[in-house]
Short mmCIF file of C-alpha atoms in Angstrom, two decimals:
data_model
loop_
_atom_site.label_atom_id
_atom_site.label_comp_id
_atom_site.label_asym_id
_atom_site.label_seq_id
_atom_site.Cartn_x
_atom_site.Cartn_y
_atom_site.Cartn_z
CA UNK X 1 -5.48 -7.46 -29.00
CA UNK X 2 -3.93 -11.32 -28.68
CA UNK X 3 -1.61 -9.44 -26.26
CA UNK X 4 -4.28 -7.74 -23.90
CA UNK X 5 -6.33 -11.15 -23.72
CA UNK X 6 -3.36 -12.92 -22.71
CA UNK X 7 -2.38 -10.53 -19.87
CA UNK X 8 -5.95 -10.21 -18.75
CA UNK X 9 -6.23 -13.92 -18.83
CA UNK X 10 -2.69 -14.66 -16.69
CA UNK X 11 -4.18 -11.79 -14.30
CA UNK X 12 -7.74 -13.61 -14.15
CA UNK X 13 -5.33 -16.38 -13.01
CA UNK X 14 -3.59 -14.80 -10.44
CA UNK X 15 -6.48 -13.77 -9.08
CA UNK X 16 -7.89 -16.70 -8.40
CA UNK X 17 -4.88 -18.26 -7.43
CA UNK X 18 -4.70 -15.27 -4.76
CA UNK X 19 -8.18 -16.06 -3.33
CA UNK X 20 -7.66 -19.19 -2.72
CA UNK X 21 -4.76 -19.05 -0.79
CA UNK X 22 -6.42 -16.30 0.52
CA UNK X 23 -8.97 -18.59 1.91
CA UNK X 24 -7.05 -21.75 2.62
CA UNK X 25 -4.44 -19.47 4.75
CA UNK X 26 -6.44 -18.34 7.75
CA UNK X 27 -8.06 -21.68 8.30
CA UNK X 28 -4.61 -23.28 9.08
CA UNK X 29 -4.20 -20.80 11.86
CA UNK X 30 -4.55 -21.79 15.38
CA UNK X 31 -7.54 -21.05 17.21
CA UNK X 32 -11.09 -20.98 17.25
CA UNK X 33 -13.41 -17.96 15.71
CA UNK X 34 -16.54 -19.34 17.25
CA UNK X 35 -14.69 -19.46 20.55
CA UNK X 36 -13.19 -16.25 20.47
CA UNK X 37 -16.96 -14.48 19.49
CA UNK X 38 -18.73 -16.32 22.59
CA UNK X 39 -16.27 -14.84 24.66
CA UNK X 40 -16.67 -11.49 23.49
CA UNK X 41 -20.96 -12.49 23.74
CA UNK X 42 -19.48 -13.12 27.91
CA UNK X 43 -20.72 -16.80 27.36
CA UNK X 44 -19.31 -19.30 30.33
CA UNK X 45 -19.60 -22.29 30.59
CA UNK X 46 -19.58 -25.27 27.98
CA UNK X 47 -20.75 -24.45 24.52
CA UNK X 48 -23.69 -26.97 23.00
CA UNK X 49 -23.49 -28.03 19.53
CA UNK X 50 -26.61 -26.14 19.13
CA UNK X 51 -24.68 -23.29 19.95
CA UNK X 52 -21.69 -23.49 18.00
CA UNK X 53 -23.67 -24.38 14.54
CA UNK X 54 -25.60 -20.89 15.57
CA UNK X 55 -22.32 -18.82 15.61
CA UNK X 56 -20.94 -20.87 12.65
CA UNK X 57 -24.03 -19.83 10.48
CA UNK X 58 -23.81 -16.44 11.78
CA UNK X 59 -20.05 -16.13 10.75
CA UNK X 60 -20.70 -17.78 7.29
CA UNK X 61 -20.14 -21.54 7.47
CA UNK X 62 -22.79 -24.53 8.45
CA UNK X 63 -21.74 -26.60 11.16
CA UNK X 64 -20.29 -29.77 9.32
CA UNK X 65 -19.71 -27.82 6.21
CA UNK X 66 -16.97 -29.77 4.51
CA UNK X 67 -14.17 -27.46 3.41
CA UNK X 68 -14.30 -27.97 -0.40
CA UNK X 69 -18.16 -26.54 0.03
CA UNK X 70 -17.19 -23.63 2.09
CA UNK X 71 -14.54 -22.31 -0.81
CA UNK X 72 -17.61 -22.74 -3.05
CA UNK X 73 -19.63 -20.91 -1.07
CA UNK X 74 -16.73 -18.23 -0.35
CA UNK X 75 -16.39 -17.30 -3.97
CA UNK X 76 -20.21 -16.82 -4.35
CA UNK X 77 -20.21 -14.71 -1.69
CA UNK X 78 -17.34 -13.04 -3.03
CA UNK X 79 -19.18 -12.83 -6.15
CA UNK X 80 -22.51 -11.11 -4.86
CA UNK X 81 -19.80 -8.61 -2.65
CA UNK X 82 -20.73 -10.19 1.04
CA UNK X 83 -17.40 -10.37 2.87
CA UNK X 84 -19.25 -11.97 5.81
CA UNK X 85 -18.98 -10.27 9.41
CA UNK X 86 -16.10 -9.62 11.21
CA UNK X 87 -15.66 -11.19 14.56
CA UNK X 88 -13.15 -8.60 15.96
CA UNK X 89 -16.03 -5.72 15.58
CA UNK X 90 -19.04 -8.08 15.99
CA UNK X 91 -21.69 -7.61 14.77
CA UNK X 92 -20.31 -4.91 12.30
CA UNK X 93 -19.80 -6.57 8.48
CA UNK X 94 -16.31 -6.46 6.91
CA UNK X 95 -17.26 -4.45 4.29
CA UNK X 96 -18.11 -1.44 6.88
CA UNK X 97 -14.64 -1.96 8.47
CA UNK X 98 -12.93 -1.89 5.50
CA UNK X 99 -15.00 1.14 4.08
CA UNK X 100 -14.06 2.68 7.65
CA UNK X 101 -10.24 2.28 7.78
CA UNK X 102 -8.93 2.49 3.56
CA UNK X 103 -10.03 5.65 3.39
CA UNK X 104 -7.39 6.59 6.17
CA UNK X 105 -4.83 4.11 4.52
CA UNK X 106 -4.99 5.77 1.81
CA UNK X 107 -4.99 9.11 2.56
CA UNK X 108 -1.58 8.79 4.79
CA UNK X 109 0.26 5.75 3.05
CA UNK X 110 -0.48 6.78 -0.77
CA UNK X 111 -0.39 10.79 -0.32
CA UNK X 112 3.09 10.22 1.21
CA UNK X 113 3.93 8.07 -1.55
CA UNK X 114 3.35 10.10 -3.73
CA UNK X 115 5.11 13.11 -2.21
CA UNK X 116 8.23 10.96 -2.01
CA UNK X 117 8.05 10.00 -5.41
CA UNK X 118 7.91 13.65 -6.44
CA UNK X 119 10.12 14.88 -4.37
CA UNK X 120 12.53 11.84 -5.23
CA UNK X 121 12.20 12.47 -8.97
CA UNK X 122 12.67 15.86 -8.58
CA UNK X 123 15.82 16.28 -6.88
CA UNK X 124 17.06 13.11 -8.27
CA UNK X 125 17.07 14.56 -11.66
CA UNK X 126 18.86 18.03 -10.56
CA UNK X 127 21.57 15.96 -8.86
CA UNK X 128 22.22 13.86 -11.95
CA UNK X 129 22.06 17.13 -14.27
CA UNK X 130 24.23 18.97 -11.99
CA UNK X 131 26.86 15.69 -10.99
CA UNK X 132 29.08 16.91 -8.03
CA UNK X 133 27.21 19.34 -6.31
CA UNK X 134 26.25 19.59 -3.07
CA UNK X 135 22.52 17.88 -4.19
CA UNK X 136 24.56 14.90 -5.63
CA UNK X 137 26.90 14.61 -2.41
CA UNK X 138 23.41 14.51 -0.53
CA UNK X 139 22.56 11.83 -2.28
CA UNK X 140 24.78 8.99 0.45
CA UNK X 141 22.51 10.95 3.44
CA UNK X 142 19.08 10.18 1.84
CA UNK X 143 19.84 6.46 1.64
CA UNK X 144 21.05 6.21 4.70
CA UNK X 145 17.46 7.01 5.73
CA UNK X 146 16.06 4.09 3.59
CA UNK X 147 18.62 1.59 5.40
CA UNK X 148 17.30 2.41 8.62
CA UNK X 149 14.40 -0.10 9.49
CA UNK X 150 11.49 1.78 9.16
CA UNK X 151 10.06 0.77 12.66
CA UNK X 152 13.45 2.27 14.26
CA UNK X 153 13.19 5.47 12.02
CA UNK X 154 9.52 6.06 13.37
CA UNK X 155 9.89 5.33 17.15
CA UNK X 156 13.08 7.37 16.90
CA UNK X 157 10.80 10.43 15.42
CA UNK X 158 8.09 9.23 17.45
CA UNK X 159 10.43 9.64 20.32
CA UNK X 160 12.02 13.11 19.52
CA UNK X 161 9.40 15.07 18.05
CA UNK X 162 6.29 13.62 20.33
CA UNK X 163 7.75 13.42 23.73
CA UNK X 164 10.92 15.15 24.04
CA UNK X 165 9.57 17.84 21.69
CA UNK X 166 6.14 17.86 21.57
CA UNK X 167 5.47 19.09 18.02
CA UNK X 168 2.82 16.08 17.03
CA UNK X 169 0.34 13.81 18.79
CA UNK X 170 1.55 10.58 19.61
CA UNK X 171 -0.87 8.38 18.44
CA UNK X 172 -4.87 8.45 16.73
CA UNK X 173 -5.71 10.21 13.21
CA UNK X 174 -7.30 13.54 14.78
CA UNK X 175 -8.09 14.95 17.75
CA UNK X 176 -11.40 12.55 19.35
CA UNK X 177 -12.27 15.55 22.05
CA UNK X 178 -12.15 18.77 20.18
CA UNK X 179 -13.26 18.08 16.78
CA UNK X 180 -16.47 16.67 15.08
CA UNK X 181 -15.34 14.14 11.84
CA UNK X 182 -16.68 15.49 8.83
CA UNK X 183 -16.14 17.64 6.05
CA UNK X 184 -15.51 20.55 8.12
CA UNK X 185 -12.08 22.76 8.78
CA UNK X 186 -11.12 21.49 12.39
CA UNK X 187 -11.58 17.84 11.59
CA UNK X 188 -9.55 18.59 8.05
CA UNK X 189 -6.93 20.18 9.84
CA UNK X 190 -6.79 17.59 12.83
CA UNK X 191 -6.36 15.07 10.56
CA UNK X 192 -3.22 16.89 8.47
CA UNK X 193 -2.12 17.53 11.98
CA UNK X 194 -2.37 14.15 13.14
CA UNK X 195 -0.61 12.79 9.92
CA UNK X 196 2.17 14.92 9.40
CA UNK X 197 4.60 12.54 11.51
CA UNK X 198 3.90 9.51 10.11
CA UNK X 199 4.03 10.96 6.52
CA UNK X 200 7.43 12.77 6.86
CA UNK X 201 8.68 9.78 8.41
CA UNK X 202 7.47 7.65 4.98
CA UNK X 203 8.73 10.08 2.58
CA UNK X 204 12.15 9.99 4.87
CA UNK X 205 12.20 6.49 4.37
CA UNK X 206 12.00 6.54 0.70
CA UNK X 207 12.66 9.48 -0.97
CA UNK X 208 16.25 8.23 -1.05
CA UNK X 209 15.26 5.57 -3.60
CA UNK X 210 13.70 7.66 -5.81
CA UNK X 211 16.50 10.04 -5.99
CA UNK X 212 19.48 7.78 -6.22
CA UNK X 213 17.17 5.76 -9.13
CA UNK X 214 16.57 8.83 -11.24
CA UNK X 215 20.11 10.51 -10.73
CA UNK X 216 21.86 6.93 -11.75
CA UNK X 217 18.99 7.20 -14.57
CA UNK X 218 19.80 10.38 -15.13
CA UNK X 219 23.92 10.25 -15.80
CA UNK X 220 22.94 7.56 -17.55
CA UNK X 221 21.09 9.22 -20.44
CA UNK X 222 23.28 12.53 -20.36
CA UNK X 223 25.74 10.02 -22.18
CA UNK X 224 23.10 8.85 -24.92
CA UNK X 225 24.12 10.31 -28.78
CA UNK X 226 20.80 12.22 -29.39
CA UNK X 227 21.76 14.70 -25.71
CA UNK X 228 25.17 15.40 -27.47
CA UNK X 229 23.41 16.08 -30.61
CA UNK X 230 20.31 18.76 -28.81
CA UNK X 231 23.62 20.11 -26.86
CA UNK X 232 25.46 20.60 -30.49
CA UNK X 233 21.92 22.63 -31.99
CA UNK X 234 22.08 24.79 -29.06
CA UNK X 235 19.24 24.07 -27.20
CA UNK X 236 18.48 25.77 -23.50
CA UNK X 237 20.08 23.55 -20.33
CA UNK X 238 16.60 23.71 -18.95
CA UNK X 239 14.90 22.23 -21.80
CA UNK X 240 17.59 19.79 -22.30
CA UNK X 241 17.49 18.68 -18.97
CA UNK X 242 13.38 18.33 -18.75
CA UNK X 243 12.55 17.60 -22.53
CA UNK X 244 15.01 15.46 -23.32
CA UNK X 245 16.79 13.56 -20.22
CA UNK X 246 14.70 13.32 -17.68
CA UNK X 247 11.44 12.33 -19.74
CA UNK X 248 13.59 9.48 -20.88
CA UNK X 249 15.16 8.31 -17.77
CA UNK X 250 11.90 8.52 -15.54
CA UNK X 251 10.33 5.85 -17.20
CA UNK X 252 11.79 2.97 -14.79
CA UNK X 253 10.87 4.86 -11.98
CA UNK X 254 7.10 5.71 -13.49
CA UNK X 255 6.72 1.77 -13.75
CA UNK X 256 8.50 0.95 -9.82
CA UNK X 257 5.90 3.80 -8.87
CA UNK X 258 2.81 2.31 -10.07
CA UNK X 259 4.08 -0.95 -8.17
CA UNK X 260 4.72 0.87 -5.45
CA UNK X 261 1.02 2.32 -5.64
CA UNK X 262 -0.40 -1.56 -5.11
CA UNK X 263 1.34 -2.17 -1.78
CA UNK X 264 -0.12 1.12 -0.50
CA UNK X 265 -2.77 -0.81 1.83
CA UNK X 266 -0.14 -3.67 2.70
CA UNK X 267 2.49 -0.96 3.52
CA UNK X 268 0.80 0.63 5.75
CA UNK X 269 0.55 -2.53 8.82
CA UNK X 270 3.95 -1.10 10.29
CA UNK X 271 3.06 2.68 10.16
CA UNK X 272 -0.39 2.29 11.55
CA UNK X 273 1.24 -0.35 14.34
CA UNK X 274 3.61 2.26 15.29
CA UNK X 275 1.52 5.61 15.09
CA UNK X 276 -1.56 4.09 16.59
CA UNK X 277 -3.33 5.12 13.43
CA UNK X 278 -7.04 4.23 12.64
CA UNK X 279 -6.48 2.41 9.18
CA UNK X 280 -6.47 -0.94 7.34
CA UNK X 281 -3.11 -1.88 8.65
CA UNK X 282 -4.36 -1.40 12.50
CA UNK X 283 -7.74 -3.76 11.59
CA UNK X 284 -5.30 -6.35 10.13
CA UNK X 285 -3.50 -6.41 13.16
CA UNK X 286 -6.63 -6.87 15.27
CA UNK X 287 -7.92 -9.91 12.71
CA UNK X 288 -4.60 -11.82 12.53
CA UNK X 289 -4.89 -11.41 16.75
CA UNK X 290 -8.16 -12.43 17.34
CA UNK X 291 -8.19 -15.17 14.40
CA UNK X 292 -11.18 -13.26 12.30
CA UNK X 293 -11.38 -15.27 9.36
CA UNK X 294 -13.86 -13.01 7.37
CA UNK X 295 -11.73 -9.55 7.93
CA UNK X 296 -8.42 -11.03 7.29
CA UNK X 297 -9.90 -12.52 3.75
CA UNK X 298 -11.41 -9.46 3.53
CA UNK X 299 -8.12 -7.10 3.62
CA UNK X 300 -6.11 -9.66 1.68
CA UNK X 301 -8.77 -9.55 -1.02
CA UNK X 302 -8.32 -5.54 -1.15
CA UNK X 303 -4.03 -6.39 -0.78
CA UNK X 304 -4.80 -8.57 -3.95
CA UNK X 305 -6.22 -6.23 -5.87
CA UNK X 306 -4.46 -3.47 -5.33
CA UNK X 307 -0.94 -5.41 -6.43
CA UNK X 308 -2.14 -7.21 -9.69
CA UNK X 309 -4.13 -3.82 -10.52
CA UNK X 310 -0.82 -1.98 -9.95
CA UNK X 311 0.63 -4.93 -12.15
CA UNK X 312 -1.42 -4.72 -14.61
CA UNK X 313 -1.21 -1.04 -14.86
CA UNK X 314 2.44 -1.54 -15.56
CA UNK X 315 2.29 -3.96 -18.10
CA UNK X 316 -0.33 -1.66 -20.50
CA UNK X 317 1.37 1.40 -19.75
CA UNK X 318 5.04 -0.51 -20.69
CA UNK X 319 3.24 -2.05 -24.17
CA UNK X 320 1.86 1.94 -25.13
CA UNK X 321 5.53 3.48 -24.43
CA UNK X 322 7.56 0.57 -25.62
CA UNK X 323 5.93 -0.96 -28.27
CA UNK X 324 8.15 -3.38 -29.02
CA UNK X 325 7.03 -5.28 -25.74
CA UNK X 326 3.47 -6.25 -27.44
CA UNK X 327 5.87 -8.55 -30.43
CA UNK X 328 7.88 -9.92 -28.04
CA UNK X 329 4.67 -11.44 -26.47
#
């Protein structure tokens, strides 16, 4: 129990140490919100005092507000969910764009994760069961993949399999003429359609990871007394292979895939910039462009808490297979 508390405490911690460099951060940018929203209102000409405590209030903040006051005020708004409105899709509140664009985030960045990780694991334990074959020898290719900036990769997929061979869409998440979004069969399908590129170009990108991990992981264990000793009783290859070694040398790449799980919404700004796609990673782009104070706090927050969730996830998951991790605390 003293362990728990003191991991949910340092988290607690973080947390708040997160928000407020989450709100301290976008204030120090250049550039003015109030500004920027007139403009988009088509307001000329010189803008009263009047005026600008009017879009101040609107935005969140009182005209004068000293800065202490609005962090106050930005945690109890926090605290009672109110994210404040986003100046990029005025007069739509953050909380609607972000329940707009995770969804696709998540879909494309953590299905593809996932699929990589499988994949990964998978083939990454044959290749260190079955050292020297032509799995293991394809082992140098996969990595070469991860090397490759990922922004090259996907314009280089982008290029071959959207323009010179038009397999896949070049940019959006489905198909805005043809299809109605819903829970309906065409949109379904448009979507998977309109995905498929940027996934394979994620799992590309990182299934080489996962394999090289779990076949080093994977040799690594073979060589461990108690495999010699199931080889000496007789036991099957097969269960050998998936009772034995690989339960034991996945658990390093269980714990780098729960981490990898938290920067699912922060991972996906360079997919989404590339493929044009209609999540998180696109609205952050817009934000940090038009200086929206309210929507980037608003993704960071969800960046946060995704990470120290992941984190956290980790670090009870570690102290119920590896008990020995709650004395040392």
């Amino acid at each position: 129990m003293r362990y728990l508390l003191r991991k949910f405490g340092f988290y607690l911690v973080a947390l708040w140490a997160a928000l407020t460099v989450n709100f301290f951060v976008p204030r120090l940018m250049p550039g003015d919100p109030v500004l920027i929203l007139l403009a988009k209102l088509g307001q000329r000409g010189p803008v009263t005092p009047e005026m600008r405590a009017s879009v101040e209030a609107l935005l969140g903040a009182e005209s004068g507000e000293p800065l202490w006051h609005q962090y106050l005020d930005y945690l109890g708004n926090l605290a009672h969910g109110d994210l404040g409105v986003s100046v990029t899709f005025f007069p739509a509140p953050v909380s609607s764009i972000i329940g707009q664009t995770l969804p696709w985030t998540i879909g494309l960045i953590g299905l593809a994760t996932i699929i990589s990780f499988l994949a990964g694991v998978g083939l990454g334990t044959v290749a260190g069961w079955k050292r020297g074959s032509w799995l293991d020898n394809l082992i140098p290719v996969t990595t070469m993949f991860q090397s490759v900036p990922y922004f090259w990769l996907a314009l280089i997929l982008l290029f071959a399999f959207g323009s010179v061979w038009p397999l896949f869409p070049l940019n959006g998440g489905y198909d805005v003429y043809n299809v109605t979004p819903g829970w309906n069969g065409p949109f379904i399908g448009s979507v998977l359609y309109y995905g498929a590129l940027p996934a394979i170009t994620i799992v590309l990108s990182s299934v080489g990871g996962w394999m090289l991990g779990m076949r080093n992981m994977m040799v690594s264990t073979l060589s461990e007394d108690y495999m010699v000793t199931a080889e000496a009783k007789g036991l099957r290859p097969g269960r050998m292979m998936r009772r034995y070694a690989a339960r034991n040398a996945i658990l390093p790449s269980v714990s780098g895939f729960a981490i990898s799980l938290g920067f699912v919404v922060s991972g996906s700004i360079v997919t989404e910039a590339v493929f044009s796609y209609p999540g998180i990673g696109s609205a952050l782009l817009q934000a940090v462009s038009g200086n929206d104070y309210a929507l980037m706090q608003g993704i960071f927050l969800v960046i946060t808490l995704s990470v120290l969730a992941a984190n956290l996830l980790v670090d009870l998951l570690y102290s119920i297979i590896d008990p020995r991790t709650r004395s040392r605390a």
